[in-house]
Short mmCIF file of C-alpha atoms and ligand atoms in Angstrom, two decimals:
data_model
loop_
_atom_site.label_atom_id
_atom_site.label_comp_id
_atom_site.label_asym_id
_atom_site.label_seq_id
_atom_site.Cartn_x
_atom_site.Cartn_y
_atom_site.Cartn_z
CA MET A 145 50.69 -7.75 -18.31
CA THR A 146 52.29 -9.06 -21.40
CA ASP A 147 55.03 -7.27 -23.19
CA ARG A 148 53.07 -6.87 -26.38
CA ILE A 149 53.02 -3.32 -27.82
CA ALA A 150 51.07 -1.98 -30.71
CA VAL A 151 52.30 1.04 -32.61
CA VAL A 152 49.66 2.77 -34.90
CA GLY A 153 51.29 4.52 -37.81
CA ALA A 154 54.45 3.35 -39.61
CA GLY A 155 55.81 6.73 -40.66
CA GLN A 156 59.08 8.12 -39.61
CA MET A 157 58.00 8.19 -35.97
CA GLY A 158 55.99 5.03 -35.86
CA ASN A 159 58.82 2.87 -37.31
CA GLY A 160 61.27 4.45 -34.94
CA ILE A 161 59.14 3.72 -31.98
CA ALA A 162 58.63 0.15 -33.15
CA HIS A 163 62.37 -0.19 -33.47
CA VAL A 164 63.21 0.99 -29.96
CA PHE A 165 60.49 -1.29 -28.35
CA ALA A 166 61.77 -4.29 -30.35
CA GLN A 167 65.28 -3.50 -29.49
CA SER A 168 64.36 -3.65 -25.72
CA GLY A 169 62.76 -7.03 -26.12
CA PHE A 170 59.08 -6.12 -26.58
CA ASP A 171 56.90 -7.86 -29.17
CA VAL A 172 55.53 -5.17 -31.50
CA VAL A 173 52.75 -5.04 -34.11
CA MET A 174 53.12 -1.98 -36.32
CA ILE A 175 49.70 -0.86 -37.84
CA ASP A 176 49.18 1.41 -40.70
CA VAL A 177 46.35 2.03 -43.25
CA SER A 178 49.08 1.88 -46.04
CA GLN A 179 50.91 -1.26 -47.02
CA ASP A 180 53.52 0.85 -48.71
CA ALA A 181 54.01 2.82 -45.40
CA LEU A 182 54.42 -0.59 -43.61
CA ASP A 183 56.98 -1.87 -46.10
CA LYS A 184 58.91 1.35 -46.09
CA GLY A 185 58.75 1.46 -42.26
CA ARG A 186 60.09 -1.99 -41.91
CA ALA A 187 62.93 -1.24 -44.48
CA THR A 188 63.83 1.85 -42.40
CA VAL A 189 64.07 -0.18 -39.23
CA ALA A 190 66.26 -2.77 -41.01
CA LYS A 191 68.52 0.02 -42.35
CA ASN A 192 68.83 1.77 -39.00
CA ILE A 193 69.55 -1.56 -37.14
CA GLU A 194 72.34 -2.22 -39.70
CA ARG A 195 73.74 1.20 -38.99
CA GLN A 196 73.82 0.43 -35.31
CA VAL A 197 75.56 -2.92 -35.87
CA LYS A 198 78.20 -1.08 -38.03
CA LYS A 199 78.73 1.43 -35.26
CA GLY A 200 79.11 -1.41 -32.70
CA THR A 201 76.14 -0.18 -30.55
CA ILE A 202 74.33 -3.48 -30.98
CA PRO A 203 75.80 -7.03 -31.61
CA PRO A 204 75.31 -8.44 -35.07
CA GLU A 205 73.19 -11.46 -33.87
CA GLU A 206 70.61 -9.06 -32.55
CA GLN A 207 69.80 -7.65 -36.04
CA VAL A 208 67.52 -10.56 -37.11
CA LYS A 209 66.03 -10.99 -33.59
CA ILE A 210 65.00 -7.37 -33.41
CA LEU A 211 63.34 -7.34 -36.86
CA SER A 212 61.59 -10.69 -36.10
CA ARG A 213 59.88 -9.08 -33.09
CA ILE A 214 58.04 -6.63 -35.36
CA ASP A 215 54.79 -7.81 -36.98
CA LEU A 216 53.05 -5.70 -39.73
CA SER A 217 49.42 -5.17 -39.94
CA MET A 218 46.78 -3.14 -41.74
CA ASP A 219 43.99 -4.06 -39.18
CA LEU A 220 43.63 -2.12 -36.03
CA GLU A 221 42.02 -5.23 -34.42
CA THR A 222 45.46 -6.67 -34.18
CA ALA A 223 46.18 -4.30 -31.26
CA ARG A 224 43.73 -6.38 -29.34
CA GLU A 225 46.38 -8.22 -27.10
CA ALA A 226 48.68 -5.22 -26.51
CA SER A 227 49.21 -3.87 -22.98
CA LEU A 228 50.37 -0.51 -24.36
CA ILE A 229 49.42 1.15 -27.60
CA VAL A 230 51.46 4.07 -28.93
CA GLU A 231 49.60 5.92 -31.62
CA ALA A 232 51.90 7.76 -34.18
CA ALA A 233 49.55 8.46 -37.02
CA SER A 234 49.41 11.76 -38.86
CA GLU A 235 49.11 14.96 -36.79
CA ASP A 236 45.33 15.47 -37.34
CA SER A 237 43.01 15.72 -34.31
CA GLY A 238 39.90 14.21 -36.02
CA LEU A 239 41.95 11.17 -37.11
CA LYS A 240 43.45 10.68 -33.62
CA TYR A 241 40.03 10.91 -31.97
CA ARG A 242 38.72 8.19 -34.29
CA ILE A 243 41.69 5.94 -33.67
CA PHE A 244 41.40 6.24 -29.92
CA THR A 245 37.51 5.61 -29.94
CA ASP A 246 38.23 2.48 -31.94
CA LEU A 247 41.18 1.39 -29.81
CA ASP A 248 39.08 1.91 -26.61
CA ARG A 249 36.59 -0.63 -28.05
CA ILE A 250 39.21 -3.13 -29.25
CA VAL A 251 41.93 -3.37 -26.49
CA ASN A 252 41.64 -4.89 -22.99
CA ALA A 253 40.09 -2.66 -20.23
CA ASP A 254 43.50 -2.33 -18.49
CA ALA A 255 45.55 -1.40 -21.52
CA ILE A 256 47.25 1.94 -21.67
CA LEU A 257 46.56 4.21 -24.70
CA ALA A 258 49.50 6.60 -25.48
CA THR A 259 49.83 9.09 -28.25
CA ASN A 260 52.98 10.48 -29.85
CA THR A 261 51.14 13.66 -30.86
CA SER A 262 53.33 16.75 -31.12
CA SER A 263 50.72 19.25 -30.00
CA ILE A 264 47.08 17.83 -29.75
CA SER A 265 45.40 17.87 -26.39
CA ILE A 266 45.84 14.61 -24.38
CA THR A 267 42.72 15.63 -22.42
CA GLU A 268 40.64 15.88 -25.59
CA ILE A 269 41.90 12.60 -26.95
CA GLY A 270 41.18 10.97 -23.64
CA ARG A 271 37.67 12.25 -23.57
CA ARG A 272 37.05 10.14 -26.72
CA THR A 273 37.59 6.99 -24.73
CA SER A 274 36.00 5.34 -21.60
CA ARG A 275 39.34 5.30 -19.98
CA PRO A 276 40.77 8.90 -19.86
CA ASP A 277 42.87 7.90 -16.77
CA LYS A 278 44.72 5.47 -18.94
CA VAL A 279 45.38 7.91 -21.84
CA ILE A 280 48.72 9.78 -21.96
CA GLY A 281 51.21 11.52 -24.17
CA MET A 282 54.38 9.69 -24.94
CA HIS A 283 56.22 12.11 -27.20
CA PHE A 284 59.36 10.66 -28.70
CA MET A 285 61.83 12.83 -30.61
CA ASN A 286 63.06 12.28 -34.12
CA PRO A 287 65.10 10.28 -34.97
CA VAL A 288 63.68 8.03 -32.26
CA PRO A 289 66.51 5.41 -31.93
CA VAL A 290 69.04 8.32 -31.41
CA MET A 291 67.18 10.88 -29.30
CA LYS A 292 67.12 10.41 -25.52
CA LEU A 293 64.02 12.53 -24.55
CA VAL A 294 60.52 11.21 -24.14
CA GLU A 295 58.21 14.06 -23.18
CA ILE A 296 55.48 12.45 -20.97
CA ILE A 297 52.38 14.44 -21.02
CA ARG A 298 49.81 14.15 -18.33
CA GLY A 299 46.27 14.85 -19.49
CA LEU A 300 43.83 16.38 -16.92
CA ALA A 301 42.39 12.96 -16.17
CA THR A 302 45.57 10.87 -16.52
CA SER A 303 46.18 8.73 -13.35
CA ASP A 304 49.36 8.59 -11.34
CA LYS A 305 49.45 4.81 -12.05
CA THR A 306 49.50 5.51 -15.84
CA MET A 307 52.26 8.18 -15.45
CA LYS A 308 54.41 5.72 -13.51
CA TYR A 309 53.82 2.92 -15.91
CA VAL A 310 54.82 4.98 -18.96
CA THR A 311 57.71 6.56 -17.15
CA GLU A 312 59.18 3.16 -16.34
CA ILE A 313 58.56 1.87 -19.89
CA ALA A 314 60.52 4.88 -21.28
CA GLN A 315 63.34 4.15 -18.87
CA ARG A 316 63.29 0.50 -20.00
CA LEU A 317 63.78 1.86 -23.49
CA GLY A 318 66.96 3.64 -22.29
CA LYS A 319 65.25 7.00 -22.73
CA THR A 320 64.97 9.90 -20.34
CA PRO A 321 61.36 10.72 -19.56
CA VAL A 322 60.47 14.28 -18.63
CA GLU A 323 56.88 14.94 -17.23
CA VAL A 324 54.92 18.00 -18.40
CA ASN A 325 51.34 19.09 -18.35
CA ASP A 326 48.82 19.22 -21.20
CA TYR A 327 48.76 22.57 -22.91
CA PRO A 328 48.94 23.11 -26.76
CA GLY A 329 52.43 22.03 -28.03
CA PHE A 330 53.43 20.91 -24.50
CA VAL A 331 56.93 22.26 -23.85
CA SER A 332 59.03 20.93 -26.85
CA ASN A 333 56.90 22.35 -29.62
CA ARG A 334 55.69 25.42 -27.71
CA VAL A 335 59.30 26.51 -27.63
CA LEU A 336 60.65 24.99 -30.89
CA MET A 337 57.90 25.86 -33.40
CA PRO A 338 57.89 29.66 -32.99
CA MET A 339 61.59 29.57 -33.77
CA ILE A 340 61.04 27.42 -36.85
CA ASN A 341 58.22 29.74 -38.05
CA GLU A 342 60.35 32.74 -37.49
CA ALA A 343 63.17 31.23 -39.59
CA ILE A 344 60.55 30.62 -42.41
CA TYR A 345 59.46 34.20 -42.12
CA CYS A 346 63.13 35.17 -42.66
CA VAL A 347 63.22 33.18 -45.89
CA MET A 348 59.87 34.73 -47.06
CA GLU A 349 61.12 38.24 -46.37
CA GLY A 350 64.50 37.69 -47.99
CA VAL A 351 66.39 38.30 -44.79
CA GLY A 352 68.66 35.38 -45.70
CA GLU A 353 68.89 32.26 -47.81
CA PRO A 354 68.04 28.98 -45.98
CA GLU A 355 71.66 28.05 -45.76
CA ALA A 356 72.60 31.38 -44.25
CA ILE A 357 69.76 31.28 -41.69
CA ASP A 358 70.73 27.71 -40.70
CA GLN A 359 74.34 28.62 -40.44
CA VAL A 360 73.62 31.56 -38.06
CA MET A 361 71.81 29.14 -35.82
CA THR A 362 74.28 26.33 -35.95
CA LEU A 363 77.56 28.39 -35.69
CA GLY A 364 76.14 31.21 -33.75
CA MET A 365 73.86 29.45 -31.25
CA ASN A 366 75.46 26.05 -31.21
CA HIS A 367 72.50 24.32 -32.37
CA PRO A 368 73.31 20.96 -33.83
CA MET A 369 71.02 21.60 -36.74
CA GLY A 370 69.52 24.78 -38.28
CA PRO A 371 65.77 25.40 -37.95
CA LEU A 372 64.97 24.95 -41.58
CA ALA A 373 66.85 21.67 -41.90
CA LEU A 374 65.05 20.62 -38.76
CA ALA A 375 61.70 21.61 -40.19
CA ASP A 376 62.45 19.57 -43.25
CA LEU A 377 63.30 16.66 -41.00
CA ILE A 378 60.11 16.93 -39.02
CA GLY A 379 57.89 17.31 -42.06
CA LEU A 380 56.51 20.68 -43.12
CA ASP A 381 53.01 19.37 -43.00
CA THR A 382 53.58 18.33 -39.36
CA CYS A 383 55.16 21.81 -38.55
CA LEU A 384 52.03 23.48 -40.05
CA ALA A 385 49.62 21.24 -38.16
CA ILE A 386 51.42 21.92 -34.84
CA LEU A 387 51.43 25.71 -35.44
CA GLU A 388 47.66 25.62 -36.11
CA VAL A 389 47.13 23.84 -32.86
CA LEU A 390 49.25 26.39 -31.04
CA ARG A 391 47.42 29.32 -32.70
CA ASP A 392 43.98 27.83 -32.08
CA GLY A 393 44.70 26.46 -28.64
CA LEU A 394 46.52 29.53 -27.22
CA GLY A 395 44.59 32.18 -29.25
CA ASP A 396 47.71 34.29 -29.73
CA PRO A 397 48.52 35.56 -33.27
CA LYS A 398 52.15 35.18 -32.52
CA TYR A 399 51.64 31.54 -33.41
CA ARG A 400 50.21 32.16 -36.93
CA PRO A 401 51.87 29.90 -39.48
CA CYS A 402 54.05 31.76 -42.03
CA PRO A 403 52.21 31.95 -45.45
CA LEU A 404 55.38 30.50 -47.09
CA LEU A 405 55.05 27.35 -45.02
CA LYS A 406 51.35 27.05 -46.05
CA LYS A 407 52.45 27.49 -49.62
CA TYR A 408 55.03 24.80 -49.48
CA VAL A 409 52.67 22.32 -47.91
CA ALA A 410 50.04 23.23 -50.56
CA ALA A 411 52.69 22.37 -53.17
CA GLY A 412 53.45 18.98 -51.58
CA TRP A 413 56.88 20.25 -50.64
CA LEU A 414 56.95 18.45 -47.20
CA GLY A 415 60.74 18.30 -46.59
CA ARG A 416 62.79 15.10 -46.60
CA LYS A 417 59.84 12.78 -46.86
CA SER A 418 58.76 14.27 -50.19
CA GLY A 419 62.32 14.98 -51.42
CA ARG A 420 61.85 18.77 -51.30
CA GLY A 421 61.37 21.43 -48.74
CA PHE A 422 63.76 24.26 -47.87
CA TYR A 423 66.48 21.93 -49.32
CA THR A 424 66.24 19.21 -51.95
CA TYR A 425 66.87 15.53 -51.07
CA SER A 426 67.80 12.64 -53.34
CA LYS A 427 65.47 9.66 -52.77
N1 NAD B 48 58.13 14.13 -37.55
C1 NAD B 48 58.62 14.47 -36.33
O1 NAD B 48 59.67 14.92 -36.19
C2 NAD B 48 57.76 14.19 -35.09
C3 NAD B 48 58.40 14.22 -33.88
C4 NAD B 48 57.57 13.92 -32.71
C5 NAD B 48 56.22 13.59 -32.82
N2 NAD B 48 55.69 13.54 -34.11
C6 NAD B 48 54.29 13.14 -34.26
O2 NAD B 48 54.20 11.73 -34.54
C7 NAD B 48 53.05 11.52 -35.38
C8 NAD B 48 53.42 10.85 -36.72
O3 NAD B 48 54.37 11.67 -37.34
P1 NAD B 48 55.34 11.30 -38.55
O4 NAD B 48 56.34 12.35 -38.78
O5 NAD B 48 55.72 9.82 -38.33
O6 NAD B 48 54.34 11.29 -39.76
P2 NAD B 48 54.36 10.43 -41.20
O7 NAD B 48 53.65 11.30 -42.17
O8 NAD B 48 55.80 10.07 -41.47
O9 NAD B 48 53.60 9.10 -40.88
C9 NAD B 48 52.23 9.10 -40.49
C10 NAD B 48 51.76 7.72 -40.80
O10 NAD B 48 50.44 7.60 -40.32
C11 NAD B 48 49.69 6.75 -41.13
N3 NAD B 48 48.24 6.82 -40.89
C12 NAD B 48 47.37 7.71 -41.35
N4 NAD B 48 46.03 7.39 -40.94
C13 NAD B 48 46.16 6.24 -40.17
C14 NAD B 48 45.29 5.49 -39.46
N5 NAD B 48 43.93 5.67 -39.46
N6 NAD B 48 45.80 4.27 -38.89
C15 NAD B 48 47.06 3.94 -38.97
N7 NAD B 48 47.98 4.76 -39.57
C16 NAD B 48 47.52 5.85 -40.13
C17 NAD B 48 50.12 7.12 -42.54
O11 NAD B 48 49.81 6.22 -43.49
C18 NAD B 48 51.59 7.45 -42.43
O12 NAD B 48 52.31 6.22 -42.59
C19 NAD B 48 52.39 12.88 -35.48
O13 NAD B 48 51.31 12.93 -34.56
C20 NAD B 48 53.47 13.78 -35.32
O14 NAD B 48 53.00 15.06 -34.90
C21 NAD B 48 56.40 13.76 -35.29
#
């Protein structure tokens, strides 16, 4: 198999995933439906590599080499030669089903189709292809170049061979893979999102200001980041989509998204990426 990787989606996760693959020597094509997203994605990778050079974590001569390994494309057909495709488009099940049906038609029969979904069923995505044994969750954490964990999610039909391949790839990227099974939200978001949602209820009910709520969790629980700052980093639209998957998939009202979260998303207050969420951010 070649070392060519396709990353579908150039948003905050897609460009981070393209970055870590290119840094580990893979040739990458990063695909998005938006040229603006591709340009911003590439600029983010360039800025993050510069930061790594300044910190001394990668040598300066690597900067140009890493960037030159990432091609940009607006055409899904350019995934054709990839041996592994990592999908990181928006958290929308219908969109992901369409992308996987298309990828299944486009790529080689032995290529592995991975998704970075935060919560959507790997088994359901796999069903949209003729190769459910080669469909798997490869859930990177944000920011991708920094965070060590990759949650590897086994769909009902995912083969041992696919698990082994993706586990080894994650290790090649210098990450720590952790295997879990396919239930809504997997482990990471099943545990994290109820906490974030509860913190948003605390804002809505006036229990505390966002700063106070985050301080309680950072200083009191030793979390590196408060739940509201983290929600802004993840993206409030993504948090809402994940909570809806948890609510619908598990059928328990404890996962109902807080009305204040819905209101923020309706207003286009999506957190860092839109400049405003529970905090405001300068562009
Ligand atoms: N934000 C996080 O902290 C985080 C962490 C782990 C996993 N995820 C998951 O990663 C995925 C991407 O999240 P994000 O935060 O990068 O979102 P984002 O909004 O930053 O980026 C999504 C990108 O997908 C692109 N896109 C939409 N339709 C497309 C299509 N048909 N083909 C190609 N590209 C398309 C959009 O143009 C956009 O650039 C989601 O599934 C999300 O749940 C997010």
